[in-house]
CSV table of C-alpha atoms in Angstrom, one decimal:
chain,number,residue,atom,x,y,z
A,20,MET,CA,0.2,-0.2,0.0
A,21,SER,CA,1.8,3.1,-1.1
A,22,LYS,CA,0.4,6.8,0.5
A,23,THR,CA,1.5,10.1,-0.9
A,24,VAL,CA,2.7,11.7,3.1
A,25,LYS,CA,2.2,15.4,2.6
A,26,ASN,CA,4.7,17.6,4.4
A,27,ILE,CA,2.1,19.9,6.8
A,28,PHE,CA,5.2,21.6,8.9
A,29,ILE,CA,6.8,25.2,8.4
A,30,GLN,CA,9.6,26.4,9.5
A,31,GLY,CA,8.4,29.5,11.4
A,32,ALA,CA,5.3,31.1,10.9
A,33,ILE,CA,2.6,30.9,9.0
A,34,SER,CA,2.1,34.4,7.3
A,35,PRO,CA,-1.6,36.2,6.2
A,36,GLU,CA,0.0,35.9,2.5
A,37,PHE,CA,0.8,32.3,2.9
A,38,ILE,CA,-3.0,31.9,3.5
A,39,SER,CA,-4.8,34.7,1.2
A,40,ASP,CA,-2.2,32.9,-1.6
A,41,SER,CA,-3.9,29.2,-0.7
A,42,ILE,CA,-7.4,30.1,-0.2
A,43,GLY,CA,-7.3,32.3,-4.2
A,44,LYS,CA,-6.1,28.3,-5.3
A,45,HIS,CA,-9.4,27.9,-4.9
A,46,SER,CA,-11.3,29.9,-7.1
A,47,ALA,CA,-10.5,27.5,-9.9
A,48,LYS,CA,-12.7,24.9,-8.4
A,49,LYS,CA,-16.2,26.1,-8.9
A,50,GLU,CA,-17.7,23.1,-7.4
A,51,ILE,CA,-16.6,24.7,-3.7
A,52,GLY,CA,-19.6,26.8,-1.8
A,53,ALA,CA,-18.1,26.9,1.6
A,54,HIS,CA,-14.7,27.0,2.9
A,55,SER,CA,-13.8,27.0,6.9
A,56,ILE,CA,-10.7,28.3,8.0
A,57,PHE,CA,-9.1,27.9,11.3
A,58,LEU,CA,-6.0,29.9,12.8
A,59,GLY,CA,-4.0,29.0,15.8
A,60,GLN,CA,-1.9,32.0,17.1
A,61,VAL,CA,0.5,32.2,20.0
A,62,ARG,CA,-1.2,33.3,22.7
A,63,ALA,CA,1.3,36.0,25.0
A,64,ASP,CA,-0.1,34.4,28.1
A,65,MET,CA,0.7,35.4,31.7
A,66,ILE,CA,2.4,32.8,33.9
A,67,ASP,CA,3.1,33.6,37.4
A,68,GLY,CA,3.7,36.9,36.5
A,69,LYS,CA,5.8,36.5,33.2
A,70,LYS,CA,5.0,37.0,30.3
A,71,VAL,CA,5.1,33.9,27.2
A,72,GLU,CA,7.4,35.6,24.4
A,73,SER,CA,7.3,33.0,21.9
A,74,ILE,CA,6.6,29.1,21.7
A,75,GLU,CA,9.1,27.1,20.1
A,76,TYR,CA,6.8,24.1,18.1
A,77,THR,CA,9.4,20.6,17.8
A,78,THR,CA,7.7,17.4,16.2
A,79,TYR,CA,9.1,13.8,15.9
A,80,GLU,CA,8.2,14.3,12.1
A,81,GLU,CA,8.3,10.8,10.6
A,82,MET,CA,5.8,9.2,13.1
A,83,ALA,CA,3.7,13.2,13.0
A,84,LEU,CA,3.1,12.9,9.1
A,85,GLU,CA,1.9,9.0,9.3
A,86,LYS,CA,-0.3,10.1,11.4
A,87,MET,CA,-2.1,13.0,9.7
A,88,THR,CA,-1.8,10.7,6.5
A,89,VAL,CA,-4.2,8.5,8.4
A,90,ILE,CA,-6.4,11.4,10.0
A,91,ARG,CA,-6.6,13.0,6.4
A,92,GLU,CA,-8.1,9.7,5.2
A,93,GLU,CA,-10.3,9.7,8.1
A,94,ILE,CA,-11.8,12.9,7.5
A,95,PHE,CA,-12.0,12.9,3.6
A,96,ALA,CA,-14.0,9.4,4.8
A,97,LYS,CA,-16.3,11.2,6.9
A,98,PHE,CA,-16.9,14.3,5.4
A,99,GLU,CA,-18.1,14.8,1.8
A,100,LEU,CA,-15.0,17.6,0.9
A,101,THR,CA,-13.6,19.0,-2.6
A,102,CYS,CA,-10.4,19.6,-0.5
A,103,LEU,CA,-7.9,19.8,2.6
A,104,HIS,CA,-5.4,21.7,3.4
A,105,ILE,CA,-3.1,22.1,7.1
A,106,TYR,CA,0.0,23.1,7.7
A,107,HIS,CA,2.2,24.1,11.6
A,108,SER,CA,4.8,25.7,12.2
A,109,LEU,CA,7.8,24.6,13.4
A,110,GLY,CA,10.8,26.3,15.7
A,111,ILE,CA,9.9,29.6,17.3
A,112,ILE,CA,7.2,31.3,16.7
A,113,LYS,CA,6.2,35.0,18.2
A,114,ALA,CA,3.3,36.4,20.0
A,115,GLY,CA,0.9,37.2,17.3
A,116,GLU,CA,2.1,35.0,14.9
A,117,ILE,CA,0.1,32.2,13.0
A,118,CYS,CA,1.4,28.5,14.2
A,119,LEU,CA,-1.6,26.6,12.7
A,120,PHE,CA,-4.0,26.5,9.4
A,121,VAL,CA,-6.6,23.8,8.9
A,122,PHE,CA,-8.4,25.1,5.3
A,123,THR,CA,-11.2,22.9,4.5
A,124,SER,CA,-13.4,23.1,1.4
A,125,SER,CA,-16.7,21.5,0.1
A,126,SER,CA,-19.7,22.3,-2.1
A,127,HIS,CA,-22.1,22.8,1.4
A,128,ARG,CA,-20.9,24.5,4.9
A,129,LYS,CA,-22.1,21.7,7.2
A,130,ASN,CA,-19.3,19.5,6.0
A,131,ALA,CA,-16.9,21.8,5.6
A,132,THR,CA,-17.4,23.2,8.6
A,133,ALA,CA,-17.5,20.6,10.7
A,134,ALA,CA,-14.5,19.0,9.5
A,135,CYS,CA,-12.2,21.5,10.1
A,136,GLU,CA,-13.5,21.2,13.7
A,137,GLU,CA,-12.3,17.8,14.4
A,138,LEU,CA,-9.3,18.1,12.3
A,139,VAL,CA,-8.1,21.3,14.8
A,140,GLU,CA,-9.1,19.0,17.8
A,141,ARG,CA,-7.1,15.7,16.0
A,142,ILE,CA,-4.1,17.6,14.9
A,143,LYS,CA,-4.1,19.0,19.2
A,144,ALA,CA,-4.9,15.7,20.6
A,145,GLU,CA,-2.9,13.5,17.9
A,146,LEU,CA,0.0,14.4,16.7
A,147,PRO,CA,3.3,14.0,18.5
A,148,VAL,CA,4.6,17.7,18.5
A,149,TRP,CA,5.2,19.6,21.1
A,150,GLY,CA,5.4,23.5,22.4
A,151,LYS,CA,7.5,25.2,24.4
A,152,GLU,CA,6.7,28.5,25.8
A,153,ILE,CA,9.3,30.9,25.9
A,154,MET,CA,8.9,33.8,29.0
A,155,GLY,CA,10.7,37.1,28.9
A,156,GLY,CA,13.4,36.3,31.2
A,157,GLY,CA,14.6,33.6,28.8
A,158,GLU,CA,13.2,30.9,31.0
A,159,HIS,CA,10.3,28.1,29.7
A,160,GLN,CA,7.7,25.7,30.6
A,161,TRP,CA,6.3,23.1,28.2
A,162,LYS,CA,2.8,24.0,27.1
A,163,VAL,CA,-0.1,21.7,28.0
A,164,ASN,CA,-3.3,21.5,25.4
A,165,GLN,CA,-6.6,22.3,27.1
B,25,MET,CA,21.6,-5.5,23.0
B,26,ALA,CA,21.9,-1.3,22.4
B,27,ILE,CA,18.6,0.3,21.3
B,28,ARG,CA,18.2,4.1,20.4
B,29,VAL,CA,16.0,5.8,22.1
B,30,ILE,CA,14.7,9.7,20.4
B,31,SER,CA,13.4,11.6,23.7
B,32,PHE,CA,10.7,14.9,22.8
B,33,GLY,CA,9.4,17.5,24.1
B,34,GLN,CA,10.4,18.6,28.4
B,35,LEU,CA,12.1,14.8,28.3
B,36,SER,CA,15.2,15.2,25.7
B,37,GLU,CA,15.7,18.1,28.6
B,38,ILE,CA,16.2,15.5,31.2
B,39,THR,CA,17.7,12.5,28.8
B,40,GLY,CA,19.5,14.3,25.9
B,41,LYS,CA,17.9,14.3,22.0
B,42,ILE,CA,19.1,11.0,21.6
B,43,PHE,CA,20.8,8.3,23.4
B,44,GLN,CA,21.2,5.0,23.8
B,45,ALA,CA,19.6,1.4,25.5
B,46,GLU,CA,21.5,-1.6,27.0
B,47,VAL,CA,17.7,-3.4,26.9
B,48,GLN,CA,15.3,-6.3,26.1
B,49,ASN,CA,12.1,-4.7,26.5
B,50,THR,CA,9.8,-1.6,27.2
B,51,ASP,CA,9.2,-2.2,30.8
B,52,GLN,CA,13.1,-2.6,31.4
B,53,LEU,CA,13.7,0.9,29.5
B,54,ALA,CA,11.1,1.9,31.6
B,55,ALA,CA,13.1,0.8,34.4
B,56,LEU,CA,16.1,2.8,33.3
B,57,LEU,CA,14.9,5.8,33.2
B,58,ARG,CA,13.5,6.1,36.1
B,59,ASP,CA,16.7,4.2,37.5
B,60,ARG,CA,19.7,6.0,35.7
B,61,TYR,CA,18.0,9.4,34.3
B,62,HIS,CA,15.9,10.2,37.6
B,63,ILE,CA,12.8,11.1,35.2
B,64,PRO,CA,10.5,12.4,38.0
B,65,VAL,CA,6.9,10.1,38.5
B,66,ASP,CA,4.7,12.9,37.8
B,67,ILE,CA,5.9,13.4,34.2
B,68,LYS,CA,3.6,11.5,32.2
B,69,TYR,CA,4.9,9.7,28.7
B,70,MET,CA,4.1,7.6,26.1
B,71,VAL,CA,6.4,4.8,24.2
B,72,ALA,CA,6.3,4.4,20.9
B,73,VAL,CA,7.9,1.8,18.7
B,74,ASN,CA,9.2,2.1,15.2
B,75,LYS,CA,6.5,5.1,15.3
B,76,LYS,CA,3.3,3.0,17.2
B,77,VAL,CA,2.3,4.1,20.6
B,78,ILE,CA,2.7,1.0,22.5
B,79,THR,CA,0.7,-0.1,25.5
B,80,ASN,CA,2.1,-3.5,27.2
B,81,ASN,CA,5.7,-4.7,27.5
B,82,THR,CA,7.3,-4.9,24.2
B,83,LEU,CA,10.0,-6.8,23.4
B,84,LEU,CA,13.0,-4.8,21.5
B,85,LYS,CA,15.4,-5.7,18.5
B,86,ALA,CA,18.6,-3.8,17.4
B,87,ASP,CA,17.0,-2.4,14.7
B,88,ASP,CA,14.1,-0.9,16.5
B,89,THR,CA,13.4,2.9,17.4
B,90,VAL,CA,12.0,4.0,20.2
B,91,ALA,CA,10.5,7.4,21.2
B,92,LEU,CA,9.6,8.7,24.2
B,93,LEU,CA,6.7,10.9,24.1
B,94,PRO,CA,5.1,12.7,26.8
B,95,PRO,CA,1.8,14.3,26.1
B,96,TYR,CA,0.9,16.4,22.7
B,97,SER,CA,1.5,19.8,22.7
B,98,GLY,CA,0.8,20.9,19.2
B,99,GLY,CA,-1.8,23.8,17.8
C,17,MET,CA,-29.9,54.1,23.0
C,18,SER,CA,-27.1,55.1,20.4
C,19,LYS,CA,-25.3,51.9,18.4
C,20,THR,CA,-22.3,51.9,16.2
C,21,VAL,CA,-24.4,50.5,12.8
C,22,LYS,CA,-21.5,48.6,10.9
C,23,ASN,CA,-22.0,48.2,7.5
C,24,ILE,CA,-21.3,45.2,6.1
C,25,PHE,CA,-21.6,45.1,2.8
C,26,ILE,CA,-18.7,45.1,-0.1
C,27,GLN,CA,-19.4,46.2,-3.8
C,28,GLY,CA,-17.9,43.2,-6.0
C,29,ALA,CA,-16.5,40.1,-4.4
C,30,ILE,CA,-14.4,39.6,-1.5
C,31,SER,CA,-10.4,39.4,-2.4
C,32,PRO,CA,-8.4,37.0,-0.7
C,33,GLU,CA,-5.8,39.7,0.0
C,34,PHE,CA,-8.2,41.5,1.9
C,35,ILE,CA,-8.5,38.4,3.7
C,36,SER,CA,-5.1,38.0,4.7
C,37,ASP,CA,-5.1,42.2,5.2
C,38,SER,CA,-8.0,41.0,8.0
C,39,ILE,CA,-5.9,38.4,9.7
C,40,GLY,CA,-2.8,40.2,9.9
C,41,LYS,CA,-4.1,43.1,12.0
C,42,HIS,CA,-4.9,40.4,14.6
C,43,SER,CA,-1.1,39.8,15.2
C,44,ALA,CA,-1.0,42.8,17.6
C,45,LYS,CA,-4.0,41.6,19.4
C,46,LYS,CA,-1.7,39.0,22.1
C,47,GLU,CA,-4.9,37.8,23.6
C,48,ILE,CA,-6.2,35.7,20.8
C,49,GLY,CA,-5.2,31.9,20.8
C,50,ALA,CA,-7.6,31.2,17.7
C,51,HIS,CA,-9.2,32.8,14.9
C,52,SER,CA,-12.2,31.1,12.8
C,53,ILE,CA,-13.2,32.1,9.5
C,54,PHE,CA,-16.1,31.2,6.8
C,55,LEU,CA,-15.7,31.9,3.9
C,56,GLY,CA,-18.9,31.4,1.0
C,57,GLN,CA,-17.9,30.6,-2.6
C,58,VAL,CA,-20.4,30.7,-5.8
C,59,ARG,CA,-20.8,27.9,-7.3
C,60,ALA,CA,-21.3,26.8,-10.6
C,61,ASP,CA,-24.1,24.8,-9.7
C,62,MET,CA,-26.2,23.6,-12.6
C,63,ILE,CA,-29.7,24.2,-12.9
C,64,ASP,CA,-31.8,22.1,-15.7
C,65,GLY,CA,-28.6,21.6,-17.9
C,66,LYS,CA,-27.5,25.2,-17.1
C,67,LYS,CA,-24.6,26.2,-15.7
C,68,VAL,CA,-24.7,29.4,-13.3
C,69,GLU,CA,-22.4,31.4,-14.0
C,70,SER,CA,-22.7,34.4,-11.4
C,71,ILE,CA,-25.1,35.7,-8.7
C,72,GLU,CA,-26.5,39.2,-8.4
C,73,TYR,CA,-26.3,39.8,-4.2
C,74,THR,CA,-28.8,42.3,-3.5
C,75,THR,CA,-30.3,44.1,0.1
C,76,TYR,CA,-32.9,45.9,1.8
C,77,GLU,CA,-29.5,47.6,3.1
C,78,GLU,CA,-31.5,49.7,6.3
C,79,MET,CA,-33.1,46.5,7.7
C,80,ALA,CA,-30.0,44.0,7.1
C,81,LEU,CA,-27.6,46.7,8.8
C,82,GLU,CA,-29.9,46.7,11.6
C,83,LYS,CA,-30.3,43.1,12.3
C,84,MET,CA,-26.6,42.4,11.8
C,85,THR,CA,-25.9,45.3,14.6
C,86,VAL,CA,-28.7,42.7,17.1
C,87,ILE,CA,-27.2,40.1,16.0
C,88,ARG,CA,-23.5,41.0,16.4
C,89,GLU,CA,-24.3,42.1,20.2
C,90,GLU,CA,-26.0,38.4,20.6
C,91,ILE,CA,-23.1,36.6,19.6
C,92,PHE,CA,-20.6,39.0,21.4
C,93,ALA,CA,-23.1,38.4,24.5
C,94,LYS,CA,-22.7,34.5,23.9
C,95,PHE,CA,-19.9,34.0,23.5
C,96,GLU,CA,-16.1,34.9,24.8
C,97,LEU,CA,-15.0,36.6,21.6
C,98,THR,CA,-12.3,39.0,21.2
C,99,CYS,CA,-13.3,40.3,18.4
C,100,LEU,CA,-15.8,39.5,15.2
C,101,HIS,CA,-16.2,41.1,11.6
C,102,ILE,CA,-18.4,40.3,8.8
C,103,TYR,CA,-18.8,41.0,5.1
C,104,HIS,CA,-21.2,40.0,2.4
C,105,SER,CA,-20.7,41.3,-1.5
C,106,LEU,CA,-23.2,42.9,-3.2
C,107,GLY,CA,-23.9,43.2,-7.0
C,108,ILE,CA,-22.9,41.0,-9.7
C,109,ILE,CA,-19.6,37.7,-8.0
C,110,LYS,CA,-18.8,35.2,-10.7
C,111,ALA,CA,-18.6,31.8,-9.9
C,112,GLY,CA,-15.6,30.9,-7.9
C,113,GLU,CA,-15.5,34.7,-6.4
C,114,ILE,CA,-15.7,34.7,-2.2
C,115,CYS,CA,-19.7,36.5,-1.4
C,116,LEU,CA,-19.0,36.0,2.1
C,117,PHE,CA,-16.2,36.0,4.6
C,118,VAL,CA,-17.3,35.6,8.3
C,119,PHE,CA,-14.5,35.7,10.6
C,120,THR,CA,-14.2,35.2,14.7
C,121,SER,CA,-11.3,35.3,17.0
C,122,SER,CA,-10.5,34.6,21.1
C,123,SER,CA,-8.7,33.1,23.4
C,124,HIS,CA,-9.6,30.1,23.0
C,125,ARG,CA,-10.6,27.6,20.0
C,126,LYS,CA,-14.7,26.6,21.6
C,127,ASN,CA,-15.6,30.2,21.4
C,128,ALA,CA,-14.3,31.2,18.0
C,129,THR,CA,-15.7,28.0,16.6
C,130,ALA,CA,-18.9,27.5,18.0
C,131,ALA,CA,-19.3,32.4,16.7
C,132,CYS,CA,-18.7,31.6,13.3
C,133,GLU,CA,-20.7,28.7,12.7
C,134,GLU,CA,-23.8,30.5,15.1
C,135,LEU,CA,-23.4,33.7,13.0
C,136,VAL,CA,-23.2,32.1,9.1
C,137,GLU,CA,-26.3,30.8,10.2
C,138,ARG,CA,-28.2,33.3,11.4
C,139,ILE,CA,-27.1,35.5,8.5
C,140,LYS,CA,-27.8,33.0,6.1
C,141,ALA,CA,-31.6,32.8,7.7
C,142,GLU,CA,-32.4,36.6,9.3
C,143,LEU,CA,-30.5,39.0,6.3
C,144,PRO,CA,-32.1,40.7,3.8
C,145,VAL,CA,-30.3,39.3,1.2
C,146,TRP,CA,-31.1,38.6,-1.9
C,147,GLY,CA,-29.3,36.0,-4.4
C,148,LYS,CA,-30.3,36.0,-8.2
C,149,GLU,CA,-28.9,32.8,-10.2
C,150,ILE,CA,-27.4,34.1,-13.3
C,151,MET,CA,-27.1,31.0,-16.0
C,152,GLY,CA,-25.0,31.4,-18.8
C,153,GLY,CA,-27.8,31.9,-21.5
C,154,GLY,CA,-28.8,35.2,-19.4
C,155,GLU,CA,-31.8,33.3,-17.8
C,156,HIS,CA,-31.5,33.6,-14.0
C,157,GLN,CA,-33.1,32.0,-11.0
C,158,TRP,CA,-33.5,33.1,-7.2
C,159,LYS,CA,-31.8,31.5,-5.2
C,160,VAL,CA,-32.9,29.4,-2.4
C,161,ASN,CA,-31.0,28.8,1.1
C,162,GLN,CA,-30.8,25.5,2.0
D,20,MET,CA,-53.1,57.9,1.8
D,21,ALA,CA,-50.6,56.8,-0.7
D,22,ILE,CA,-48.2,54.1,1.2
D,23,ARG,CA,-44.7,53.8,-0.6
D,24,VAL,CA,-43.8,49.8,-1.1
D,25,ILE,CA,-40.3,48.5,-1.8
D,26,SER,CA,-40.2,44.9,-2.9
D,27,PHE,CA,-37.4,43.0,-3.4
D,28,GLY,CA,-36.0,39.6,-4.7
D,29,GLN,CA,-38.3,37.8,-7.3
D,30,LEU,CA,-41.4,40.1,-6.2
D,31,SER,CA,-39.2,43.3,-7.6
D,32,GLU,CA,-39.4,41.8,-10.9
D,33,ILE,CA,-43.3,41.5,-10.5
D,34,THR,CA,-44.5,44.8,-8.7
D,35,GLY,CA,-41.3,46.8,-9.5
D,36,LYS,CA,-38.8,48.3,-7.2
D,37,ILE,CA,-40.9,51.2,-5.7
D,38,PHE,CA,-44.6,52.0,-5.9
D,39,GLN,CA,-47.3,53.8,-4.0
D,40,ALA,CA,-49.9,51.3,-2.7
D,41,GLU,CA,-53.1,53.4,-1.3
D,42,VAL,CA,-54.0,50.9,1.6
D,43,GLN,CA,-55.2,51.5,4.8
D,44,ASN,CA,-52.7,48.5,6.3
D,45,THR,CA,-51.2,45.5,5.3
D,46,ASP,CA,-54.6,43.3,4.7
D,47,GLN,CA,-55.2,45.6,1.7
D,48,LEU,CA,-52.0,45.5,0.8
D,49,ALA,CA,-52.1,41.6,0.5
D,50,ALA,CA,-55.1,41.8,-1.4
D,51,LEU,CA,-54.2,44.8,-4.0
D,52,LEU,CA,-50.7,42.6,-4.5
D,53,ARG,CA,-53.1,39.5,-5.4
D,54,ASP,CA,-55.5,41.1,-7.5
D,55,ARG,CA,-53.3,43.7,-9.2
D,56,TYR,CA,-49.7,42.6,-9.3
D,57,HIS,CA,-51.5,39.0,-9.9
D,58,ILE,CA,-48.4,37.7,-7.9
D,59,PRO,CA,-48.9,33.6,-7.9
D,60,VAL,CA,-49.7,32.1,-4.5
D,61,ASP,CA,-46.5,29.8,-4.4
D,62,ILE,CA,-44.6,32.8,-4.1
D,63,LYS,CA,-43.7,33.2,-0.1
D,64,TYR,CA,-43.0,36.2,1.2
D,65,MET,CA,-42.6,38.3,4.3
D,66,VAL,CA,-44.1,41.9,4.9
D,67,ALA,CA,-41.8,44.6,7.4
D,68,VAL,CA,-43.2,48.2,8.4
D,69,ASN,CA,-40.5,50.6,8.9
D,70,LYS,CA,-38.2,47.3,9.0
D,71,LYS,CA,-39.7,45.6,11.0
D,72,VAL,CA,-41.5,42.1,10.5
D,73,ILE,CA,-45.1,42.1,11.1
D,74,THR,CA,-47.5,39.2,11.1
D,75,ASN,CA,-50.5,40.6,12.0
D,76,ASN,CA,-52.5,42.6,9.8
D,77,THR,CA,-50.8,46.4,10.8
D,78,LEU,CA,-52.2,50.2,10.3
D,79,LEU,CA,-50.4,52.1,7.9
D,80,LYS,CA,-49.3,55.7,8.4
D,81,ALA,CA,-48.6,57.9,5.6
D,82,ASP,CA,-44.6,58.0,6.3
D,83,ASP,CA,-44.9,54.4,6.9
D,84,THR,CA,-42.0,52.3,4.7
D,85,VAL,CA,-43.6,48.7,3.5
D,86,ALA,CA,-41.2,46.4,2.5
D,87,LEU,CA,-41.9,43.3,0.6
D,88,LEU,CA,-39.7,40.6,1.4
D,89,PRO,CA,-39.5,37.1,-0.5
D,90,PRO,CA,-37.2,34.6,1.9
D,91,TYR,CA,-33.8,35.6,1.9
D,92,SER,CA,-31.2,33.8,0.5
D,93,GLY,CA,-27.8,35.9,1.3
D,94,GLY,CA,-24.5,33.9,1.7
């Protein structure tokens, strides 16, 4: 069984221009009626009086991409989608920058919206990715997903 | 038999990114992490053998890659 | 009682650049952790063997903006949001172009996602906007929302 | 008394965008639309008086604006 393993990782933050390019590429797909997009942005949380200035993301890339291939197939099987794109940042992402971009498209909105939501949940729960929250003074703590 | 172990997230700060472990199975690896690396008991992690998360004690072969995975926090 | 009535209508299609500009403006709001975006794209449906080439949108603008002000307030009261933006096209929008842009931001994803979904439903159900589907030969039919 | 009526969507193709109607209340307006404009019975619409949708017969004043609203299809 040969699966195409697509890379989802991007070194550094995801720029708004990258997102608009991705949106623009769908104008030729005229069966699409609805796009649903989720963006994760790094939050400047306060932790014990210190502000998070950035998050450094690392991954077990081989395992993450295999897992993502499975998730992608299951989502395509469950929802009627025209397409589906996922990008996750690696490296240091500053507060206010975008670190996750999940993009689903369908002829009708319910499929696009539900698929996008489920993808976000699964990415957070199932992908071997770790965020290290780096504070102003250089201290850090390991992010915990809610 | 030296098994290649890759460590991620918080655990990589304790064990280093990659190390060799003289173990026959994953239970022996868990004991090694506790005894030699003194990994605190409140640090939870999963073990993957060749990228598959295992839940029971698993025999290891020389070319296996074992990964130590703290709770995921992507996104 | 004086309410700020914001305009949501844009003449013509919503460009990907408009969307990325809107996203980029949020990088200074460092309490945001999640953005949810819905985009409506004009579909080239086949109707009795004829292809929809565009939709012409018209509105009862005064009433729509009053209604939108109420919806906006109710959504802000119901969900913890940092901000909320809505744009709807008027005039002729070609198949493949974007005609609706709903954008919610919050510190955590559940609020952003749920608010965005509810906004889309309410916009489609409650705003006095009409779409005229224009076919290849110049014929038209009035769009019906599902 | 001439009331200003604005017509939207499919209805505007039948009545024109704006017209004056000599009516005292919204029931009389509905009758006028049926009898003079021959609006087919399968065309559903709501009536708004000064931007508020009404469901019962409503008395009209000279400066009221009445709107005829077919089912919405935005988005």
